[in-house]
mmCIF file with all atom_site columns, C-alpha atoms in Angstrom:
data_model
loop_
_atom_site.group_PDB
_atom_site.id
_atom_site.type_symbol
_atom_site.label_atom_id
_atom_site.label_alt_id
_atom_site.label_comp_id
_atom_site.label_asym_id
_atom_site.label_entity_id
_atom_site.label_seq_id
_atom_site.pdbx_PDB_ins_code
_atom_site.Cartn_x
_atom_site.Cartn_y
_atom_site.Cartn_z
_atom_site.occupancy
_atom_site.B_iso_or_equiv
_atom_site.pdbx_formal_charge
_atom_site.auth_seq_id
_atom_site.auth_comp_id
_atom_site.auth_asym_id
_atom_site.auth_atom_id
_atom_site.pdbx_PDB_model_num
ATOM 1   C CA . MET A 1 1   ? 21.445  4.734   -15.579 1.00 83.00 ? 1   MET A CA 1
ATOM 2   C CA . ALA A 1 2   ? 19.693  7.780   -14.147 1.00 94.00 ? 2   ALA A CA 1
ATOM 3   C CA . GLU A 1 3   ? 16.536  7.857   -12.046 1.00 96.00 ? 3   GLU A CA 1
ATOM 4   C CA . HIS A 1 4   ? 13.693  10.240  -12.824 1.00 96.00 ? 4   HIS A CA 1
ATOM 5   C CA . ARG A 1 5   ? 10.450  11.087  -11.081 1.00 96.00 ? 5   ARG A CA 1
ATOM 6   C CA . ILE A 1 6   ? 7.704   12.352  -13.343 1.00 96.00 ? 6   ILE A CA 1
ATOM 7   C CA . GLU A 1 7   ? 4.120   13.363  -12.714 1.00 97.00 ? 7   GLU A CA 1
ATOM 8   C CA . THR A 1 8   ? 1.215   13.061  -15.088 1.00 98.00 ? 8   THR A CA 1
ATOM 9   C CA . PRO A 1 9   ? 0.196   14.700  -17.306 1.00 98.00 ? 9   PRO A CA 1
ATOM 10  C CA . VAL A 1 10  ? 3.584   14.480  -19.012 1.00 97.00 ? 10  VAL A CA 1
ATOM 11  C CA . SER A 1 11  ? 5.174   17.306  -21.012 1.00 96.00 ? 11  SER A CA 1
ATOM 12  C CA . ASP A 1 12  ? 7.660   17.332  -23.878 1.00 96.00 ? 12  ASP A CA 1
ATOM 13  C CA . GLU A 1 13  ? 10.222  18.628  -21.382 1.00 96.00 ? 13  GLU A CA 1
ATOM 14  C CA . ASP A 1 14  ? 9.645   15.602  -19.115 1.00 96.00 ? 14  ASP A CA 1
ATOM 15  C CA . ILE A 1 15  ? 10.191  13.244  -22.041 1.00 96.00 ? 15  ILE A CA 1
ATOM 16  C CA . ALA A 1 16  ? 13.313  15.081  -23.265 1.00 96.00 ? 16  ALA A CA 1
ATOM 17  C CA . LYS A 1 17  ? 15.134  14.272  -19.998 1.00 96.00 ? 17  LYS A CA 1
ATOM 18  C CA . LEU A 1 18  ? 14.706  10.509  -20.371 1.00 97.00 ? 18  LEU A CA 1
ATOM 19  C CA . ARG A 1 19  ? 17.243  8.117   -21.885 1.00 95.00 ? 19  ARG A CA 1
ATOM 20  C CA . ALA A 1 20  ? 17.110  4.429   -22.701 1.00 93.00 ? 20  ALA A CA 1
ATOM 21  C CA . GLY A 1 21  ? 17.832  2.399   -19.581 1.00 93.00 ? 21  GLY A CA 1
ATOM 22  C CA . ASP A 1 22  ? 16.747  5.099   -17.122 1.00 96.00 ? 22  ASP A CA 1
ATOM 23  C CA . LYS A 1 23  ? 14.623  4.100   -14.145 1.00 96.00 ? 23  LYS A CA 1
ATOM 24  C CA . ILE A 1 24  ? 11.366  6.073   -14.092 1.00 96.00 ? 24  ILE A CA 1
ATOM 25  C CA . PHE A 1 25  ? 9.056   6.617   -11.119 1.00 96.00 ? 25  PHE A CA 1
ATOM 26  C CA . ILE A 1 26  ? 5.606   7.902   -12.067 1.00 97.00 ? 26  ILE A CA 1
ATOM 27  C CA . THR A 1 27  ? 3.139   9.636   -9.779  1.00 98.00 ? 27  THR A CA 1
ATOM 28  C CA . GLY A 1 28  ? -0.324  10.673  -10.884 1.00 98.00 ? 28  GLY A CA 1
ATOM 29  C CA . TYR A 1 29  ? -2.996  9.157   -13.068 1.00 98.00 ? 29  TYR A CA 1
ATOM 30  C CA . LEU A 1 30  ? -2.500  6.647   -15.865 1.00 98.00 ? 30  LEU A CA 1
ATOM 31  C CA . TYR A 1 31  ? -5.003  4.967   -18.134 1.00 99.00 ? 31  TYR A CA 1
ATOM 32  C CA . THR A 1 32  ? -5.021  1.249   -18.749 1.00 98.00 ? 32  THR A CA 1
ATOM 33  C CA . GLY A 1 33  ? -5.995  -0.588  -21.875 1.00 96.00 ? 33  GLY A CA 1
ATOM 34  C CA . ARG A 1 34  ? -5.254  -3.561  -24.040 1.00 96.00 ? 34  ARG A CA 1
ATOM 35  C CA . ASP A 1 35  ? -5.948  -4.431  -27.660 1.00 96.00 ? 35  ASP A CA 1
ATOM 36  C CA . SER A 1 36  ? -9.765  -4.630  -27.446 1.00 97.00 ? 36  SER A CA 1
ATOM 37  C CA . ALA A 1 37  ? -10.003 -1.182  -25.859 1.00 98.00 ? 37  ALA A CA 1
ATOM 38  C CA . HIS A 1 38  ? -7.476  0.264   -28.307 1.00 98.00 ? 38  HIS A CA 1
ATOM 39  C CA . LYS A 1 39  ? -9.462  -1.092  -31.232 1.00 98.00 ? 39  LYS A CA 1
ATOM 40  C CA . LYS A 1 40  ? -12.578 0.689   -29.931 1.00 98.00 ? 40  LYS A CA 1
ATOM 41  C CA . LEU A 1 41  ? -10.669 3.956   -29.468 1.00 99.00 ? 41  LEU A CA 1
ATOM 42  C CA . ILE A 1 42  ? -9.336  3.863   -33.024 1.00 98.00 ? 42  ILE A CA 1
ATOM 43  C CA . GLU A 1 43  ? -12.805 3.100   -34.395 1.00 98.00 ? 43  GLU A CA 1
ATOM 44  C CA . LEU A 1 44  ? -14.050 6.279   -32.686 1.00 98.00 ? 44  LEU A CA 1
ATOM 45  C CA . VAL A 1 45  ? -11.178 8.280   -34.179 1.00 98.00 ? 45  VAL A CA 1
ATOM 46  C CA . LYS A 1 46  ? -11.970 6.955   -37.661 1.00 98.00 ? 46  LYS A CA 1
ATOM 47  C CA . GLU A 1 47  ? -15.640 7.889   -37.174 1.00 98.00 ? 47  GLU A CA 1
ATOM 48  C CA . GLY A 1 48  ? -14.670 11.394  -36.049 1.00 98.00 ? 48  GLY A CA 1
ATOM 49  C CA . LYS A 1 49  ? -16.195 10.845  -32.615 1.00 98.00 ? 49  LYS A CA 1
ATOM 50  C CA . GLU A 1 50  ? -14.929 11.980  -29.234 1.00 97.00 ? 50  GLU A CA 1
ATOM 51  C CA . LEU A 1 51  ? -12.847 9.535   -27.219 1.00 98.00 ? 51  LEU A CA 1
ATOM 52  C CA . PRO A 1 52  ? -13.994 8.557   -23.711 1.00 98.00 ? 52  PRO A CA 1
ATOM 53  C CA . ILE A 1 53  ? -10.597 9.732   -22.411 1.00 98.00 ? 53  ILE A CA 1
ATOM 54  C CA . ASP A 1 54  ? -8.401  12.696  -23.263 1.00 97.00 ? 54  ASP A CA 1
ATOM 55  C CA . VAL A 1 55  ? -5.046  11.136  -24.151 1.00 98.00 ? 55  VAL A CA 1
ATOM 56  C CA . LYS A 1 56  ? -3.164  14.428  -24.431 1.00 98.00 ? 56  LYS A CA 1
ATOM 57  C CA . GLY A 1 57  ? -0.151  14.341  -22.117 1.00 98.00 ? 57  GLY A CA 1
ATOM 58  C CA . GLN A 1 58  ? -1.164  10.954  -20.760 1.00 99.00 ? 58  GLN A CA 1
ATOM 59  C CA . ILE A 1 59  ? 0.386   7.518   -20.366 1.00 99.00 ? 59  ILE A CA 1
ATOM 60  C CA . ILE A 1 60  ? -1.412  4.248   -21.092 1.00 99.00 ? 60  ILE A CA 1
ATOM 61  C CA . TYR A 1 61  ? -0.339  1.149   -19.183 1.00 98.00 ? 61  TYR A CA 1
ATOM 62  C CA . TYR A 1 62  ? -0.952  -2.013  -21.194 1.00 98.00 ? 62  TYR A CA 1
ATOM 63  C CA . VAL A 1 63  ? -2.519  -4.202  -18.523 1.00 96.00 ? 63  VAL A CA 1
ATOM 64  C CA . GLY A 1 64  ? -5.560  -6.372  -17.868 1.00 92.00 ? 64  GLY A CA 1
ATOM 65  C CA . PRO A 1 65  ? -5.547  -6.589  -14.073 1.00 95.00 ? 65  PRO A CA 1
ATOM 66  C CA . THR A 1 66  ? -6.960  -9.437  -12.048 1.00 94.00 ? 66  THR A CA 1
ATOM 67  C CA . PRO A 1 67  ? -9.945  -8.722  -9.775  1.00 93.00 ? 67  PRO A CA 1
ATOM 68  C CA . ALA A 1 68  ? -9.159  -6.750  -6.641  1.00 94.00 ? 68  ALA A CA 1
ATOM 69  C CA . ARG A 1 69  ? -9.202  -8.475  -3.282  1.00 92.00 ? 69  ARG A CA 1
ATOM 70  C CA . PRO A 1 70  ? -11.303 -6.809  -0.581  1.00 94.00 ? 70  PRO A CA 1
ATOM 71  C CA . GLY A 1 71  ? -9.621  -3.619  0.589   1.00 93.00 ? 71  GLY A CA 1
ATOM 72  C CA . ASN A 1 72  ? -7.379  -3.310  -2.470  1.00 95.00 ? 72  ASN A CA 1
ATOM 73  C CA . PRO A 1 73  ? -8.005  -0.988  -5.428  1.00 96.00 ? 73  PRO A CA 1
ATOM 74  C CA . ILE A 1 74  ? -6.811  -3.554  -7.990  1.00 96.00 ? 74  ILE A CA 1
ATOM 75  C CA . GLY A 1 75  ? -5.538  -7.101  -8.309  1.00 95.00 ? 75  GLY A CA 1
ATOM 76  C CA . SER A 1 76  ? -2.280  -8.194  -9.859  1.00 95.00 ? 76  SER A CA 1
ATOM 77  C CA . ALA A 1 77  ? -1.369  -5.707  -12.586 1.00 95.00 ? 77  ALA A CA 1
ATOM 78  C CA . GLY A 1 78  ? 1.413   -7.107  -14.729 1.00 93.00 ? 78  GLY A CA 1
ATOM 79  C CA . PRO A 1 79  ? 2.189   -5.643  -18.152 1.00 95.00 ? 79  PRO A CA 1
ATOM 80  C CA . THR A 1 80  ? 0.795   -6.983  -21.410 1.00 94.00 ? 80  THR A CA 1
ATOM 81  C CA . THR A 1 81  ? 2.920   -7.613  -24.498 1.00 96.00 ? 81  THR A CA 1
ATOM 82  C CA . SER A 1 82  ? 3.078   -4.255  -26.237 1.00 97.00 ? 82  SER A CA 1
ATOM 83  C CA . TYR A 1 83  ? 3.316   -5.296  -29.888 1.00 97.00 ? 83  TYR A CA 1
ATOM 84  C CA . ARG A 1 84  ? -0.394  -6.164  -29.760 1.00 97.00 ? 84  ARG A CA 1
ATOM 85  C CA . MET A 1 85  ? -1.097  -2.401  -29.622 1.00 98.00 ? 85  MET A CA 1
ATOM 86  C CA . ASP A 1 86  ? 1.429   -1.421  -32.315 1.00 98.00 ? 86  ASP A CA 1
ATOM 87  C CA . SER A 1 87  ? -1.186  -0.889  -35.028 1.00 98.00 ? 87  SER A CA 1
ATOM 88  C CA . TYR A 1 88  ? -3.073  1.570   -32.792 1.00 98.00 ? 88  TYR A CA 1
ATOM 89  C CA . ALA A 1 89  ? -0.250  3.469   -31.072 1.00 98.00 ? 89  ALA A CA 1
ATOM 90  C CA . PRO A 1 90  ? 0.727   5.944   -33.842 1.00 99.00 ? 90  PRO A CA 1
ATOM 91  C CA . THR A 1 91  ? -2.829  7.280   -34.078 1.00 99.00 ? 91  THR A CA 1
ATOM 92  C CA . LEU A 1 92  ? -2.948  7.827   -30.317 1.00 99.00 ? 92  LEU A CA 1
ATOM 93  C CA . HIS A 1 93  ? 0.485   9.480   -30.387 1.00 99.00 ? 93  HIS A CA 1
ATOM 94  C CA . SER A 1 94  ? -0.834  11.889  -33.028 1.00 98.00 ? 94  SER A CA 1
ATOM 95  C CA . LEU A 1 95  ? -3.602  12.840  -30.578 1.00 98.00 ? 95  LEU A CA 1
ATOM 96  C CA . GLY A 1 96  ? -1.082  13.708  -27.863 1.00 98.00 ? 96  GLY A CA 1
ATOM 97  C CA . LEU A 1 97  ? -0.501  10.430  -26.010 1.00 99.00 ? 97  LEU A CA 1
ATOM 98  C CA . LYS A 1 98  ? 2.963   10.860  -24.474 1.00 98.00 ? 98  LYS A CA 1
ATOM 99  C CA . GLY A 1 99  ? 3.753   7.392   -23.241 1.00 98.00 ? 99  GLY A CA 1
ATOM 100 C CA . THR A 1 100 ? 2.935   3.738   -22.993 1.00 98.00 ? 100 THR A CA 1
ATOM 101 C CA . ILE A 1 101 ? 4.045   1.091   -20.527 1.00 97.00 ? 101 ILE A CA 1
ATOM 102 C CA . GLY A 1 102 ? 4.230   -2.578  -21.412 1.00 97.00 ? 102 GLY A CA 1
ATOM 103 C CA . LYS A 1 103 ? 6.598   -5.432  -22.060 1.00 96.00 ? 103 LYS A CA 1
ATOM 104 C CA . GLY A 1 104 ? 8.502   -6.447  -25.142 1.00 95.00 ? 104 GLY A CA 1
ATOM 105 C CA . SER A 1 105 ? 9.642   -4.603  -28.226 1.00 96.00 ? 105 SER A CA 1
ATOM 106 C CA . ARG A 1 106 ? 7.804   -2.177  -30.526 1.00 98.00 ? 106 ARG A CA 1
ATOM 107 C CA . ASN A 1 107 ? 7.757   -2.113  -34.316 1.00 98.00 ? 107 ASN A CA 1
ATOM 108 C CA . GLU A 1 108 ? 9.536   0.500   -36.433 1.00 98.00 ? 108 GLU A CA 1
ATOM 109 C CA . GLU A 1 109 ? 6.343   2.479   -37.107 1.00 98.00 ? 109 GLU A CA 1
ATOM 110 C CA . VAL A 1 110 ? 5.780   2.928   -33.368 1.00 98.00 ? 110 VAL A CA 1
ATOM 111 C CA . LYS A 1 111 ? 9.416   3.906   -32.816 1.00 98.00 ? 111 LYS A CA 1
ATOM 112 C CA . GLU A 1 112 ? 9.180   6.547   -35.551 1.00 98.00 ? 112 GLU A CA 1
ATOM 113 C CA . SER A 1 113 ? 5.872   7.790   -34.150 1.00 98.00 ? 113 SER A CA 1
ATOM 114 C CA . LEU A 1 114 ? 7.413   8.176   -30.693 1.00 98.00 ? 114 LEU A CA 1
ATOM 115 C CA . LYS A 1 115 ? 10.219  10.274  -32.193 1.00 97.00 ? 115 LYS A CA 1
ATOM 116 C CA . LYS A 1 116 ? 7.843   12.380  -34.281 1.00 98.00 ? 116 LYS A CA 1
ATOM 117 C CA . TYR A 1 117 ? 5.431   13.142  -31.434 1.00 98.00 ? 117 TYR A CA 1
ATOM 118 C CA . LYS A 1 118 ? 8.028   13.249  -28.636 1.00 97.00 ? 118 LYS A CA 1
ATOM 119 C CA . GLY A 1 119 ? 6.720   10.244  -26.763 1.00 98.00 ? 119 GLY A CA 1
ATOM 120 C CA . VAL A 1 120 ? 8.245   7.450   -24.732 1.00 98.00 ? 120 VAL A CA 1
ATOM 121 C CA . TYR A 1 121 ? 7.826   3.707   -24.365 1.00 98.00 ? 121 TYR A CA 1
ATOM 122 C CA . LEU A 1 122 ? 8.513   2.461   -20.857 1.00 97.00 ? 122 LEU A CA 1
ATOM 123 C CA . ALA A 1 123 ? 9.265   -1.218  -20.333 1.00 95.00 ? 123 ALA A CA 1
ATOM 124 C CA . ALA A 1 124 ? 7.817   -2.901  -17.258 1.00 93.00 ? 124 ALA A CA 1
ATOM 125 C CA . VAL A 1 125 ? 9.012   -6.199  -15.862 1.00 84.00 ? 125 VAL A CA 1
ATOM 126 C CA . GLY A 1 126 ? 6.841   -9.148  -16.769 1.00 82.00 ? 126 GLY A CA 1
ATOM 127 C CA . GLY A 1 127 ? 5.913   -11.400 -13.850 1.00 81.00 ? 127 GLY A CA 1
ATOM 128 C CA . ALA A 1 128 ? 5.915   -8.522  -11.358 1.00 84.00 ? 128 ALA A CA 1
ATOM 129 C CA . GLY A 1 129 ? 2.159   -7.864  -11.371 1.00 86.00 ? 129 GLY A CA 1
ATOM 130 C CA . ALA A 1 130 ? 1.686   -8.296  -7.620  1.00 88.00 ? 130 ALA A CA 1
ATOM 131 C CA . LEU A 1 131 ? 4.568   -5.929  -6.895  1.00 87.00 ? 131 LEU A CA 1
ATOM 132 C CA . ILE A 1 132 ? 3.400   -3.344  -9.433  1.00 91.00 ? 132 ILE A CA 1
ATOM 133 C CA . SER A 1 133 ? -0.125  -3.379  -7.982  1.00 92.00 ? 133 SER A CA 1
ATOM 134 C CA . LYS A 1 134 ? 1.264   -2.106  -4.660  1.00 92.00 ? 134 LYS A CA 1
ATOM 135 C CA . SER A 1 135 ? 2.008   1.234   -6.379  1.00 94.00 ? 135 SER A CA 1
ATOM 136 C CA . ILE A 1 136 ? -1.619  1.610   -7.498  1.00 97.00 ? 136 ILE A CA 1
ATOM 137 C CA . GLU A 1 137 ? -3.664  3.636   -5.008  1.00 97.00 ? 137 GLU A CA 1
ATOM 138 C CA . GLU A 1 138 ? -6.951  3.950   -6.926  1.00 97.00 ? 138 GLU A CA 1
ATOM 139 C CA . SER A 1 139 ? -8.642  2.239   -9.867  1.00 97.00 ? 139 SER A CA 1
ATOM 140 C CA . GLU A 1 140 ? -11.829 3.232   -11.663 1.00 97.00 ? 140 GLU A CA 1
ATOM 141 C CA . VAL A 1 141 ? -13.351 1.851   -14.856 1.00 98.00 ? 141 VAL A CA 1
ATOM 142 C CA . ILE A 1 142 ? -13.748 4.796   -17.261 1.00 97.00 ? 142 ILE A CA 1
ATOM 143 C CA . ALA A 1 143 ? -14.864 3.118   -20.488 1.00 98.00 ? 143 ALA A CA 1
ATOM 144 C CA . TYR A 1 144 ? -15.896 -0.217  -21.957 1.00 98.00 ? 144 TYR A CA 1
ATOM 145 C CA . PRO A 1 145 ? -16.852 -2.081  -18.767 1.00 98.00 ? 145 PRO A CA 1
ATOM 146 C CA . GLU A 1 146 ? -18.134 -4.905  -20.968 1.00 98.00 ? 146 GLU A CA 1
ATOM 147 C CA . LEU A 1 147 ? -14.491 -5.748  -21.696 1.00 97.00 ? 147 LEU A CA 1
ATOM 148 C CA . GLY A 1 148 ? -13.934 -6.848  -18.089 1.00 96.00 ? 148 GLY A CA 1
ATOM 149 C CA . PRO A 1 149 ? -10.218 -6.731  -17.259 1.00 94.00 ? 149 PRO A CA 1
ATOM 150 C CA . GLU A 1 150 ? -9.552  -5.096  -20.640 1.00 95.00 ? 150 GLU A CA 1
ATOM 151 C CA . ALA A 1 151 ? -11.795 -2.107  -19.842 1.00 98.00 ? 151 ALA A CA 1
ATOM 152 C CA . ILE A 1 152 ? -10.154 1.302   -19.785 1.00 98.00 ? 152 ILE A CA 1
ATOM 153 C CA . ARG A 1 153 ? -9.364  2.235   -16.214 1.00 98.00 ? 153 ARG A CA 1
ATOM 154 C CA . ARG A 1 154 ? -8.016  5.386   -14.662 1.00 98.00 ? 154 ARG A CA 1
ATOM 155 C CA . ILE A 1 155 ? -5.494  4.415   -12.031 1.00 98.00 ? 155 ILE A CA 1
ATOM 156 C CA . LYS A 1 156 ? -3.677  6.575   -9.526  1.00 98.00 ? 156 LYS A CA 1
ATOM 157 C CA . VAL A 1 157 ? -0.074  5.543   -9.052  1.00 97.00 ? 157 VAL A CA 1
ATOM 158 C CA . LYS A 1 158 ? 2.723   6.570   -6.740  1.00 96.00 ? 158 LYS A CA 1
ATOM 159 C CA . ASP A 1 159 ? 6.305   5.791   -7.740  1.00 89.00 ? 159 ASP A CA 1
#
């Protein structure tokens, strides 16, 4: 198992170095989102409208964080079960999304989409939300604030 450090935005070359089982440390900005936010993004795509985020070269972390305590940018930020986004992922991959982070397996359509568009699915450890949140330096709601914890956030992460 190799270790890799990557920075966002992510390139095809970054993805090509990765292998199943590798340990990945990410520095830069990620977007967050769960099924409600993904549904809204895909509706915009179908309507031919601009997305509130540019997904090209980006990674989406499937998370609905808890409220931040005073002095912290975010609360506990454990991964959400990824299969709930499977129906939306191929469309986002086709728009340039390079990676997703979540827990659990993906369906065959998502796996094929990742191969076709040179993307990656990164598995995070469920139950480690408090630990993961320590790597998040900034958090800002970018879209769909009405969704509460499921809003799309832009988070700055280090390792």
